[in-house]
Amino acid sequence: MKLWFCLSFILIGISSVAQTSYRNELGGRITKTQFEEQILNGPYFGVPSDKEGEMVLIFRMPFGKVDEPLVFYEKTGNSSAFSEGKSLIVIFYPGPDECNSNSRDFDIDAMEKADKSLKKWAEKGNAASPIYLYKNPVGLEKYSSIMNWEVDPEGVFEKEFFKYPYPCKSFVVLHPSGEYRAILGDFPLSQIDQALKKLNRANK
């Protein structure tokens, strides 16, 4: 994890005098020092909670199960993939930030190589072709010849999986069973293949 990506999340709360209360991902109270250590040394982000003046840790590698997976397939035009038992691989771009504006992972050649890898893994892992969604399209124009970026339909993926503007980009792999695995913020591309394999093994 790149330290300066995470520090941007810490500063949201630490720079504000009003935000002095801290909780871990389970809702337990922790100290400011513990909060900072978890972000710097663990797979966590710090984000504002629903309560004013409070910050909470968010686990960067969430997994779980959604109640109505078909909704996500329908919103992305992949109803047939659902009926065929195929998973969805979704890459989510929050909009331009310090990470995706400077990372070599966003060079045109790197993006083209990543797209080819994702399509290969999707075919081998019984998944639909990768889906590229955005909240803010600024910065994506140069990739139009490589992949098709589309707006998050009605914000359904942001609401369910990407509630905060996690740096760089994020992903979620969703199985027709409703089970999913995701990484919030910058990630090694190979983790998508690993998530797909884990979901397939769990749903044999």
PDB file of C-alpha atoms in Angstrom:
ATOM      1  CA  MET A   1       0.000   0.000   0.000  1.00  0.00           C
ATOM      2  CA  LYS A   2       1.370   3.390  -0.932  1.00  0.00           C
ATOM      3  CA  LEU A   3       1.624   5.504   2.212  1.00  0.00           C
ATOM      4  CA  TRP A   4       0.635   8.822   0.704  1.00  0.00           C
ATOM      5  CA  PHE A   5      -2.589   7.389  -0.744  1.00  0.00           C
ATOM      6  CA  CYS A   6      -3.742   6.479   2.749  1.00  0.00           C
ATOM      7  CA  LEU A   7      -2.530   9.664   4.395  1.00  0.00           C
ATOM      8  CA  SER A   8      -5.021  11.658   2.349  1.00  0.00           C
ATOM      9  CA  PHE A   9      -7.801   9.826   4.156  1.00  0.00           C
ATOM     10  CA  ILE A  10      -6.234  10.378   7.577  1.00  0.00           C
ATOM     11  CA  LEU A  11      -5.978  14.087   7.002  1.00  0.00           C
ATOM     12  CA  ILE A  12      -9.683  14.416   6.288  1.00  0.00           C
ATOM     13  CA  GLY A  13     -10.418  13.855   9.941  1.00  0.00           C
ATOM     14  CA  ILE A  14      -7.211  14.804  11.754  1.00  0.00           C
ATOM     15  CA  SER A  15      -7.101  18.285  10.259  1.00  0.00           C
ATOM     16  CA  SER A  16     -10.543  19.050  11.657  1.00  0.00           C
ATOM     17  CA  VAL A  17     -10.809  20.093  15.291  1.00  0.00           C
ATOM     18  CA  ALA A  18     -14.393  18.866  15.509  1.00  0.00           C
ATOM     19  CA  GLN A  19     -13.532  15.304  14.531  1.00  0.00           C
ATOM     20  CA  THR A  20     -11.977  13.912  17.702  1.00  0.00           C
ATOM     21  CA  SER A  21     -13.731  10.565  18.193  1.00  0.00           C
ATOM     22  CA  TYR A  22     -12.365   7.383  16.588  1.00  0.00           C
ATOM     23  CA  ARG A  23     -13.763   3.877  16.074  1.00  0.00           C
ATOM     24  CA  ASN A  24     -12.452   0.672  14.573  1.00  0.00           C
ATOM     25  CA  GLU A  25     -14.208  -1.249  11.788  1.00  0.00           C
ATOM     26  CA  LEU A  26     -16.370  -3.073  14.354  1.00  0.00           C
ATOM     27  CA  GLY A  27     -17.562   0.149  15.973  1.00  0.00           C
ATOM     28  CA  GLY A  28     -15.371  -0.017  19.072  1.00  0.00           C
ATOM     29  CA  ARG A  29     -13.767   3.161  20.368  1.00  0.00           C
ATOM     30  CA  ILE A  30     -10.031   3.528  19.802  1.00  0.00           C
ATOM     31  CA  THR A  31      -7.496   6.285  20.361  1.00  0.00           C
ATOM     32  CA  LYS A  32      -6.263   8.665  17.700  1.00  0.00           C
ATOM     33  CA  THR A  33      -2.863   6.940  17.824  1.00  0.00           C
ATOM     34  CA  GLN A  34      -4.418   3.504  17.310  1.00  0.00           C
ATOM     35  CA  PHE A  35      -6.500   4.906  14.465  1.00  0.00           C
ATOM     36  CA  GLU A  36      -3.428   6.303  12.694  1.00  0.00           C
ATOM     37  CA  GLU A  37      -1.396   3.126  13.250  1.00  0.00           C
ATOM     38  CA  GLN A  38      -4.087   0.944  11.685  1.00  0.00           C
ATOM     39  CA  ILE A  39      -4.141   3.117   8.572  1.00  0.00           C
ATOM     40  CA  LEU A  40      -0.362   3.298   8.252  1.00  0.00           C
ATOM     41  CA  ASN A  41       0.326  -0.368   8.984  1.00  0.00           C
ATOM     42  CA  GLY A  42      -2.869  -2.248   8.158  1.00  0.00           C
ATOM     43  CA  PRO A  43      -5.329  -2.600   5.292  1.00  0.00           C
ATOM     44  CA  TYR A  44      -7.586   0.237   6.414  1.00  0.00           C
ATOM     45  CA  PHE A  45      -8.784   3.691   5.413  1.00  0.00           C
ATOM     46  CA  GLY A  46     -10.104   6.306   7.793  1.00  0.00           C
ATOM     47  CA  VAL A  47     -13.376   7.955   6.780  1.00  0.00           C
ATOM     48  CA  PRO A  48     -16.032  10.137   8.457  1.00  0.00           C
ATOM     49  CA  SER A  49     -18.757   8.076  10.109  1.00  0.00           C
ATOM     50  CA  ASP A  50     -22.476   8.844   9.986  1.00  0.00           C
ATOM     51  CA  LYS A  51     -22.093  10.725  13.277  1.00  0.00           C
ATOM     52  CA  GLU A  52     -20.688  14.238  13.220  1.00  0.00           C
ATOM     53  CA  GLY A  53     -17.273  14.551  14.820  1.00  0.00           C
ATOM     54  CA  GLU A  54     -16.387  10.878  14.446  1.00  0.00           C
ATOM     55  CA  MET A  55     -13.992   8.928  12.225  1.00  0.00           C
ATOM     56  CA  VAL A  56     -14.170   5.183  11.541  1.00  0.00           C
ATOM     57  CA  LEU A  57     -11.836   2.606  10.034  1.00  0.00           C
ATOM     58  CA  ILE A  58     -12.875   0.921   6.771  1.00  0.00           C
ATOM     59  CA  PHE A  59     -11.391  -2.459   5.841  1.00  0.00           C
ATOM     60  CA  ARG A  60      -9.834  -2.197   2.383  1.00  0.00           C
ATOM     61  CA  MET A  61     -10.593  -5.778   1.329  1.00  0.00           C
ATOM     62  CA  PRO A  62     -14.291  -6.263   2.062  1.00  0.00           C
ATOM     63  CA  PHE A  63     -16.200  -9.421   1.194  1.00  0.00           C
ATOM     64  CA  GLY A  64     -19.740 -10.528   1.826  1.00  0.00           C
ATOM     65  CA  LYS A  65     -23.042 -11.128   0.104  1.00  0.00           C
ATOM     66  CA  VAL A  66     -25.624  -8.818  -1.450  1.00  0.00           C
ATOM     67  CA  ASP A  67     -29.328  -9.653  -1.213  1.00  0.00           C
ATOM     68  CA  GLU A  68     -30.275  -8.974  -4.837  1.00  0.00           C
ATOM     69  CA  PRO A  69     -27.311  -9.628  -7.138  1.00  0.00           C
ATOM     70  CA  LEU A  70     -29.511  -9.612 -10.244  1.00  0.00           C
ATOM     71  CA  VAL A  71     -29.958  -5.842  -9.841  1.00  0.00           C
ATOM     72  CA  PHE A  72     -26.249  -5.240 -10.521  1.00  0.00           C
ATOM     73  CA  TYR A  73     -26.324  -7.496 -13.562  1.00  0.00           C
ATOM     74  CA  GLU A  74     -29.410  -5.772 -14.961  1.00  0.00           C
ATOM     75  CA  LYS A  75     -28.047  -2.267 -14.390  1.00  0.00           C
ATOM     76  CA  THR A  76     -24.930  -3.096 -16.419  1.00  0.00           C
ATOM     77  CA  GLY A  77     -26.784  -4.912 -19.193  1.00  0.00           C
ATOM     78  CA  ASN A  78     -25.549  -8.339 -18.120  1.00  0.00           C
ATOM     79  CA  SER A  79     -28.764 -10.190 -17.350  1.00  0.00           C
ATOM     80  CA  SER A  80     -27.729 -13.037 -19.619  1.00  0.00           C
ATOM     81  CA  ALA A  81     -24.460 -13.434 -17.697  1.00  0.00           C
ATOM     82  CA  PHE A  82     -26.474 -13.876 -14.510  1.00  0.00           C
ATOM     83  CA  SER A  83     -28.585 -16.645 -16.019  1.00  0.00           C
ATOM     84  CA  GLU A  84     -25.405 -18.296 -17.330  1.00  0.00           C
ATOM     85  CA  GLY A  85     -23.833 -18.278 -13.872  1.00  0.00           C
ATOM     86  CA  LYS A  86     -21.068 -15.839 -14.788  1.00  0.00           C
ATOM     87  CA  SER A  87     -19.447 -13.411 -12.363  1.00  0.00           C
ATOM     88  CA  LEU A  88     -19.084  -9.665 -12.901  1.00  0.00           C
ATOM     89  CA  ILE A  89     -15.694  -7.968 -12.758  1.00  0.00           C
ATOM     90  CA  VAL A  90     -16.185  -4.258 -12.126  1.00  0.00           C
ATOM     91  CA  ILE A  91     -13.462  -1.591 -12.066  1.00  0.00           C
ATOM     92  CA  PHE A  92     -14.585   1.671 -10.451  1.00  0.00           C
ATOM     93  CA  TYR A  93     -12.952   5.037 -11.159  1.00  0.00           C
ATOM     94  CA  PRO A  94     -13.875   7.776  -8.645  1.00  0.00           C
ATOM     95  CA  GLY A  95     -12.562  10.675 -10.716  1.00  0.00           C
ATOM     96  CA  PRO A  96      -9.132  12.295 -10.985  1.00  0.00           C
ATOM     97  CA  ASP A  97      -7.020  12.304  -7.839  1.00  0.00           C
ATOM     98  CA  GLU A  98      -3.332  12.442  -6.907  1.00  0.00           C
ATOM     99  CA  CYS A  99      -3.020   8.676  -7.287  1.00  0.00           C
ATOM    100  CA  ASN A 100      -4.554   8.026 -10.696  1.00  0.00           C
ATOM    101  CA  SER A 101      -3.185  11.267 -12.113  1.00  0.00           C
ATOM    102  CA  ASN A 102       0.414  10.241 -11.406  1.00  0.00           C
ATOM    103  CA  SER A 103       0.468   6.434 -11.326  1.00  0.00           C
ATOM    104  CA  ARG A 104       2.180   4.564 -14.168  1.00  0.00           C
ATOM    105  CA  ASP A 105      -0.631   2.036 -13.897  1.00  0.00           C
ATOM    106  CA  PHE A 106      -2.725   4.611 -15.755  1.00  0.00           C
ATOM    107  CA  ASP A 107      -0.369   4.947 -18.718  1.00  0.00           C
ATOM    108  CA  ILE A 108      -2.097   3.964 -21.957  1.00  0.00           C
ATOM    109  CA  ASP A 109       0.155   0.937 -22.504  1.00  0.00           C
ATOM    110  CA  ALA A 110      -0.388  -0.265 -18.935  1.00  0.00           C
ATOM    111  CA  MET A 111      -4.155   0.115 -19.215  1.00  0.00           C
ATOM    112  CA  GLU A 112      -4.224  -1.798 -22.499  1.00  0.00           C
ATOM    113  CA  LYS A 113      -2.170  -4.618 -20.975  1.00  0.00           C
ATOM    114  CA  ALA A 114      -4.420  -4.702 -17.894  1.00  0.00           C
ATOM    115  CA  ASP A 115      -7.555  -4.906 -20.050  1.00  0.00           C
ATOM    116  CA  LYS A 116      -6.151  -7.861 -21.982  1.00  0.00           C
ATOM    117  CA  SER A 117      -5.286  -9.648 -18.730  1.00  0.00           C
ATOM    118  CA  LEU A 118      -8.754  -9.050 -17.307  1.00  0.00           C
ATOM    119  CA  LYS A 119     -10.443 -10.390 -20.430  1.00  0.00           C
ATOM    120  CA  LYS A 120      -8.264 -13.497 -20.340  1.00  0.00           C
ATOM    121  CA  TRP A 121      -9.022 -14.128 -16.652  1.00  0.00           C
ATOM    122  CA  ALA A 122     -12.724 -13.507 -17.242  1.00  0.00           C
ATOM    123  CA  GLU A 123     -12.852 -16.080 -20.024  1.00  0.00           C
ATOM    124  CA  LYS A 124     -10.954 -18.685 -17.990  1.00  0.00           C
ATOM    125  CA  GLY A 125     -12.880 -17.943 -14.795  1.00  0.00           C
ATOM    126  CA  ASN A 126     -16.436 -17.976 -16.179  1.00  0.00           C
ATOM    127  CA  ALA A 127     -17.000 -14.233 -15.891  1.00  0.00           C
ATOM    128  CA  ALA A 128     -18.509 -11.623 -18.158  1.00  0.00           C
ATOM    129  CA  SER A 129     -16.205  -9.218 -19.969  1.00  0.00           C
ATOM    130  CA  PRO A 130     -14.789  -6.646 -17.501  1.00  0.00           C
ATOM    131  CA  ILE A 131     -16.965  -3.627 -16.769  1.00  0.00           C
ATOM    132  CA  TYR A 132     -15.450  -0.162 -16.347  1.00  0.00           C
ATOM    133  CA  LEU A 133     -17.532   2.343 -14.381  1.00  0.00           C
ATOM    134  CA  TYR A 134     -16.886   5.874 -13.226  1.00  0.00           C
ATOM    135  CA  LYS A 135     -18.320   8.485 -10.923  1.00  0.00           C
ATOM    136  CA  ASN A 136     -16.456  11.343 -12.627  1.00  0.00           C
ATOM    137  CA  PRO A 137     -15.118  10.714 -16.174  1.00  0.00           C
ATOM    138  CA  VAL A 138     -12.416  13.408 -16.193  1.00  0.00           C
ATOM    139  CA  GLY A 139      -9.121  11.801 -17.189  1.00  0.00           C
ATOM    140  CA  LEU A 140     -10.613   8.781 -18.971  1.00  0.00           C
ATOM    141  CA  GLU A 141     -10.877  10.270 -22.446  1.00  0.00           C
ATOM    142  CA  LYS A 142      -7.499   8.922 -23.577  1.00  0.00           C
ATOM    143  CA  TYR A 143      -8.585   5.310 -23.026  1.00  0.00           C
ATOM    144  CA  SER A 144     -11.606   5.410 -25.330  1.00  0.00           C
ATOM    145  CA  SER A 145      -9.889   3.202 -27.916  1.00  0.00           C
ATOM    146  CA  ILE A 146      -8.973   0.570 -25.301  1.00  0.00           C
ATOM    147  CA  MET A 147     -12.018   0.061 -23.113  1.00  0.00           C
ATOM    148  CA  ASN A 148     -15.517   1.445 -22.757  1.00  0.00           C
ATOM    149  CA  TRP A 149     -15.992   3.473 -19.562  1.00  0.00           C
ATOM    150  CA  GLU A 150     -19.591   4.048 -18.498  1.00  0.00           C
ATOM    151  CA  VAL A 151     -21.207   6.021 -15.702  1.00  0.00           C
ATOM    152  CA  ASP A 152     -22.136   3.998 -12.621  1.00  0.00           C
ATOM    153  CA  PRO A 153     -25.826   3.258 -13.381  1.00  0.00           C
ATOM    154  CA  GLU A 154     -27.921   5.194 -10.870  1.00  0.00           C
ATOM    155  CA  GLY A 155     -24.923   5.065  -8.553  1.00  0.00           C
ATOM    156  CA  VAL A 156     -25.777   1.491  -7.523  1.00  0.00           C
ATOM    157  CA  PHE A 157     -22.164   0.307  -7.278  1.00  0.00           C
ATOM    158  CA  GLU A 158     -21.016   3.386  -5.412  1.00  0.00           C
ATOM    159  CA  LYS A 159     -23.851   3.036  -2.895  1.00  0.00           C
ATOM    160  CA  GLU A 160     -23.212  -0.648  -2.274  1.00  0.00           C
ATOM    161  CA  PHE A 161     -19.436  -1.030  -2.595  1.00  0.00           C
ATOM    162  CA  PHE A 162     -17.639   2.310  -3.042  1.00  0.00           C
ATOM    163  CA  LYS A 163     -19.225   4.748  -0.601  1.00  0.00           C
ATOM    164  CA  TYR A 164     -16.182   7.021  -0.368  1.00  0.00           C
ATOM    165  CA  PRO A 165     -13.781   8.356  -3.050  1.00  0.00           C
ATOM    166  CA  TYR A 166     -11.113   5.718  -2.455  1.00  0.00           C
ATOM    167  CA  PRO A 167      -7.862   6.753  -4.184  1.00  0.00           C
ATOM    168  CA  CYS A 168      -6.821   5.620  -7.658  1.00  0.00           C
ATOM    169  CA  LYS A 169      -9.472   3.007  -8.500  1.00  0.00           C
ATOM    170  CA  SER A 170     -11.233   0.077  -6.835  1.00  0.00           C
ATOM    171  CA  PHE A 171     -12.721  -3.229  -7.916  1.00  0.00           C
ATOM    172  CA  VAL A 172     -15.421  -5.697  -6.989  1.00  0.00           C
ATOM    173  CA  VAL A 173     -15.980  -9.217  -8.314  1.00  0.00           C
ATOM    174  CA  LEU A 174     -19.604 -10.282  -7.884  1.00  0.00           C
ATOM    175  CA  HIS A 175     -20.825 -13.877  -8.223  1.00  0.00           C
ATOM    176  CA  PRO A 176     -24.440 -14.685  -9.246  1.00  0.00           C
ATOM    177  CA  SER A 177     -24.898 -16.151  -5.751  1.00  0.00           C
ATOM    178  CA  GLY A 178     -24.529 -12.612  -4.398  1.00  0.00           C
ATOM    179  CA  GLU A 179     -21.129 -13.245  -2.852  1.00  0.00           C
ATOM    180  CA  TYR A 180     -18.493 -10.653  -3.622  1.00  0.00           C
ATOM    181  CA  ARG A 181     -14.881  -9.700  -2.980  1.00  0.00           C
ATOM    182  CA  ALA A 182     -13.441  -6.239  -3.424  1.00  0.00           C
ATOM    183  CA  ILE A 183     -10.423  -4.043  -2.809  1.00  0.00           C
ATOM    184  CA  LEU A 184     -10.948  -0.355  -2.094  1.00  0.00           C
ATOM    185  CA  GLY A 185      -8.310   1.979  -3.460  1.00  0.00           C
ATOM    186  CA  ASP A 186      -5.163   1.077  -5.398  1.00  0.00           C
ATOM    187  CA  PHE A 187      -4.596  -2.674  -5.846  1.00  0.00           C
ATOM    188  CA  PRO A 188      -2.382  -5.209  -7.634  1.00  0.00           C
ATOM    189  CA  LEU A 189      -4.187  -6.341 -10.791  1.00  0.00           C
ATOM    190  CA  SER A 190      -3.581  -9.996  -9.907  1.00  0.00           C
ATOM    191  CA  GLN A 191      -5.921  -9.634  -6.929  1.00  0.00           C
ATOM    192  CA  ILE A 192      -8.877  -9.567  -9.328  1.00  0.00           C
ATOM    193  CA  ASP A 193      -7.935 -12.987 -10.657  1.00  0.00           C
ATOM    194  CA  GLN A 194      -7.513 -14.243  -7.087  1.00  0.00           C
ATOM    195  CA  ALA A 195     -10.915 -12.883  -6.068  1.00  0.00           C
ATOM    196  CA  LEU A 196     -12.552 -14.585  -9.055  1.00  0.00           C
ATOM    197  CA  LYS A 197     -10.904 -17.914  -8.227  1.00  0.00           C
ATOM    198  CA  LYS A 198     -11.932 -17.726  -4.554  1.00  0.00           C
ATOM    199  CA  LEU A 199     -15.549 -17.004  -5.459  1.00  0.00           C
ATOM    200  CA  ASN A 200     -15.620 -19.859  -7.956  1.00  0.00           C
ATOM    201  CA  ARG A 201     -14.234 -22.308  -5.390  1.00  0.00           C
ATOM    202  CA  ALA A 202     -16.754 -21.140  -2.783  1.00  0.00           C
ATOM    203  CA  ASN A 203     -19.679 -21.586  -5.159  1.00  0.00           C
ATOM    204  CA  LYS A 204     -19.002 -24.962  -6.765  1.00  0.00           C
TER     205      LYS A 204
END
